Amino acid sequence: MAYTNEKLHVVFGDGTLGLQGPNFHYLFSYERGGLESLVVNDREWLYRTPIPTFWRATTDNDHGSGFSVKSAQWFAADQFTTCQQVSVTVDGQQLPELPVAPVNNRYSNQEFADEVALTFTFATNTVPSTPVTMTYTVKPSGQITINAHYTGHTDLPELPTFGVRFTMPTTATGFDYTGLSGETYPDRLAGGVPGTYHVDGMPVTPYLVPQECGMHMQTKQVTVHRNTTQNNADQVAKPMALTFTQVDQPFAFSCLPYTAIELESATHLEELPLARRTVLGIFGAVRGVGGIDSWGTDVEAQYHIPADKDIDLSFTIDVPEN
Amino acid sequence: MQAALNWLDDPEVFRVNQLPAHSDHHFYQTTTELKQQQSSLVQSLNGTWRFNFAKTPAKRPIDFYQPDFDATDFDTIQVPGHIELAGYGQINYINTLYPWDGQIYRRPPYTLNSDSLVDGLFSDADDNTVGSYLKDFDLPDSFQNKRTIIQFQGVEEALYVWLNGHFVGYAEDSFTPSEFDLTPYLQAGTNHLAVRVYNRSTAAFIEDQDMFRFSGIFRDVNLLALPAAHVDDLDIRPVVTNNYQSGVLNVSAKLSGDATDSATIKLTVTDANGQTLATQTQAGQENVTFDTLHFDQVALWSPKQPTLYHLTIETLAADGQLLEIVPYEFGFRSVELRDDKVIYVNNERLVINGVNRHEWNAKTGRAITMADMQADIQTMLDNNINADRTCHYPDQLPWYTLCDEAGIYLMAENNLESHGSWQKMGAIEPSYNVPGDNPHWLAAVIDRARSNYEWFKNHVSIIFWSLGNESYAGEDIAKMQEFYKEHDDSRLVHYEGVVHTPELKDRISDVESRMYEKPDQIAAYLDDHPAKPFLNCEYMHDMGNSLGGMSSYNDLIDRYPMYQGGFIWDFIDQALWVHDSITDQDVLRYGGDFDDRHSDYEFSGDGLMFADRTPKPAMQEVKYYYGLH
């Protein structure tokens, strides 16, 4: 299909919504609760749908202060939070109901739009539960703006983190970012030098016991590089890249081969599974690591993430040129 | 004299026939040797020794030191090294509790109203492994007709020495050199040296450092040949005068040897460029005191500009022949605790940007190399670290010289830690604390203070003596401070544990030292008529992914002149390389990974560097904040 009208091609499927442009093809799954497929230049960037993330692998200081025990609900929320509701908005008009059969029988393969937005509403697996929304707004260029919103609740424990987790099908060869040098946290970033940095691979900081690591605060942009896919018909390695850019505020990110819960489960580095995915976390709130002691003293108060305040996170995913 | 096994059980027996502690100077026979830093008067005994491991004292080969002992079934072991890392004996990491907790019931002798020793407390104990070492050596020609000394620079935890079947001596204090005179027992041809090392003695109660627990000969062993007139001890006392412009130098030496009284002793002082500033000769005698030397202009030693001066002591025979030449690098710097209760070094307020440093190598444990030490110095310099606390024992001899040269302040700590005797699951419970006020434990701890002082007294980098770590406080520790105050007015004395016994604060520690104190509590102390300047002997516990919140400590530096900084805990993770058969990789392992119980697991991973000496990500934060002051 020739995309000469500079509009998004919208495919109203029965389980998915397809959005297409000259070199991209996105699938949003109503069942999976999010963006199931992000294909750019015929190559897939997603292993599973992006989800809101709340947990960080317990640091030694978290362990010592009992933070992980106090905030353990967020461990479950990170693993088991489910999508409750999906809404679709086309050119500013929210559709009254999900456009699946028979509602979508009125569409054709020639549906176009200037902007399509999907909002997925999650209910955290906490007691009480609180809503988290993820909204994807897609432009004809293929640019996706993601807004994640956490709804504050006074009866919940402090959060370990809040962000969006992308799992990519194969390992990254490296990443480039514009932000601070080194691994930084809200209470440990004064030594970070602003600049643009390249990191080879996805280094897991070799703390004796695997734990939260690899965070990069105050990031304007990060580009992840991969060169392999899982597609049996596309087995020739060649470079590809995807770029995540701040909207209003810098974000924090980590790019690791493991989820927080995988890190959490290992007592030594060698117990971690073989690296085979890329786990990119884009974070709107990061808790400090603390440092006064490792047996009880909490992180300084200004570096906590209170549960009763809303948190917003916005960033874009930009499709590179052909 | 015969060796007695029950010395292991007696806190009042800790050195038998040991030579007195003395300064750490090198000595050479010729100026050529000095230039090449290769003394013909030193012969290393490092290398392969024959070895037998016994799980208990009862199983040791009793007569192994006899010249006719058949040692054909002995193994071999590398010296220096830890017995456990050679594959004998279980590796164990434990923090505060004594390593025998829950395995053997023990209390320190003379505590809990007991007035006697406990038979077999260590000498007949199931947990006291024994290493029996044998080494044959031939003396080189350069040793002929000279007194021969053997120097063990570090042995954990108690050693007995025999030569050619004769008992030579006994020593405790694992981290301090032990020297014995072998001269009476030498024979022509091959000499048979036998060394028995016990994992535990009563010293274990005061060597309860938070670290992997090892045993064995883990530092260098040397034979030393003493010339006919030899400088046993050198005392260099540079004093800064005249508004930090000038210097006064007092040098004295203790000599020994048959030719002492007929010798001439020549002192030469040169500056960093090799320009001679002063020379002086004195007649040889047991105690030589040179006339005071005055220098109108001196360049002071500081971390920013670690200027060193150089001196040599030449010992000349009656016929003018050079018997020995001793070099030493020294520096001028002043340490003052003024009426404003602020510590000044060279008239500038002291700000300690420090670290606590255990000696560590992930392959060889505490048996570290010169390359390891040099790498550590470079890491400190690269990251604006200006001070090191030698936690919690004296380090290898070269470390102090490296710190002089690099400009790293030292807090030189004694080998003393007894937290297992008073700190129980985080609670303070000193019912059987040692040394406490206990007269039976006093001599041992004073000896440790004396050794630390005598070996390192000439190092300009040392600005604090530290009495030890986490040993509570009582009369014995007060008397350690008295020892330092009697011997040294050029440095301050530090001890943290007196926070638990404030009634002794007038007698222990020149500084208010705390560990892991919160910034607001430090401010509260400094806002409330503080009696002493404040420093953190340990802070910013860098376990795993940590070191957040350093700005709150940095702010205190600007707010309070009496806040003098601190030493981060700590410099390098303690973990060990092990080959993992599952992944077929070399991996770093920690406490509990050797089936060792009780253990404190990963609690030894608190370094600014990983155990393989690569910096943790937090290092850039240290470099930033330590670069501000």
Coordinates of C-alpha atoms in Angstrom, one line a residue, chain A residues 59-61 63 181-185 187-193 205-209 211-214 267-268 270 289-295 297 300 302-303, chain B residues 516-519 540-541 543-553 573-575 580 583 585 587-590 593 602-603 605 610 616-618 620-621 624-625:
Chain A
T59 CA 18.9 -3.5 47.3
D60 CA 21.0 -4.4 50.3
N61 CA 19.8 -1.1 51.9
H63 CA 16.6 -5.3 52.8
S181 CA 27.3 9.5 33.2
G182 CA 27.2 6.3 35.1
E183 CA 24.6 4.6 37.2
T184 CA 22.6 7.3 39.1
Y185 CA 19.7 7.6 41.5
D187 CA 20.1 10.7 45.9
R188 CA 23.3 9.8 44.0
L189 CA 23.6 11.9 40.9
A190 CA 25.8 14.8 41.8
G191 CA 28.8 13.1 40.4
G192 CA 27.0 12.3 37.1
V193 CA 28.3 14.4 34.3
T205 CA 26.2 -4.0 37.7
P206 CA 28.0 -6.9 39.5
Y207 CA 26.8 -6.3 43.0
L208 CA 27.5 -9.4 45.1
V209 CA 23.9 -10.1 45.4
Q211 CA 19.8 -6.1 42.9
E212 CA 18.4 -3.0 41.4
C213 CA 21.0 -1.5 39.2
G214 CA 21.7 0.3 36.0
T267 CA 21.5 -14.7 45.2
H268 CA 24.5 -14.6 42.9
E270 CA 25.7 -16.7 38.0
V289 CA 19.2 4.0 47.2
G290 CA 20.1 5.5 50.6
G291 CA 23.5 5.1 52.2
I292 CA 23.6 6.0 55.8
D293 CA 23.6 2.4 56.9
S294 CA 22.4 -1.0 55.7
W295 CA 20.6 -2.2 58.7
T297 CA 18.0 3.6 58.4
E300 CA 16.3 10.2 53.1
Q302 CA 12.9 13.6 49.9
Y303 CA 14.0 10.5 47.9
Chain B
Y516 CA 26.9 5.6 60.7
E517 CA 25.6 8.7 62.6
K518 CA 22.8 10.4 60.8
P519 CA 23.5 13.9 59.5
M540 CA 28.2 6.0 54.0
H541 CA 27.9 2.2 54.3
M543 CA 26.9 -2.2 50.7
G544 CA 25.6 -3.2 47.2
N545 CA 23.9 -0.4 45.4
S546 CA 24.2 2.4 48.0
L547 CA 26.0 5.7 48.7
G548 CA 22.9 7.8 48.3
G549 CA 22.5 11.0 50.3
M550 CA 26.2 12.0 50.5
S551 CA 25.2 15.6 50.0
S552 CA 23.8 15.8 53.6
Y553 CA 27.2 15.0 55.0
D573 CA 34.3 -5.6 48.7
Q574 CA 35.5 -8.7 50.4
A575 CA 34.6 -11.6 48.2
D580 CA 31.5 -22.4 39.5
T583 CA 28.4 -22.3 34.6
Q585 CA 32.9 -19.6 35.1
V587 CA 32.5 -16.2 40.1
L588 CA 32.7 -14.1 43.3
R589 CA 31.5 -15.8 46.4
Y590 CA 30.7 -14.5 49.8
D593 CA 28.9 -19.9 50.1
E602 CA 27.0 -10.6 51.7
F603 CA 27.6 -8.1 54.5
G605 CA 30.4 -6.4 50.1
F610 CA 34.1 -4.6 43.6
K616 CA 31.5 0.6 41.6
P617 CA 29.3 3.1 39.9
A618 CA 29.0 5.1 43.1
Q620 CA 31.9 9.0 40.6
E621 CA 29.8 10.4 43.5
Y624 CA 32.5 14.6 43.1
Y625 CA 31.9 15.3 46.8

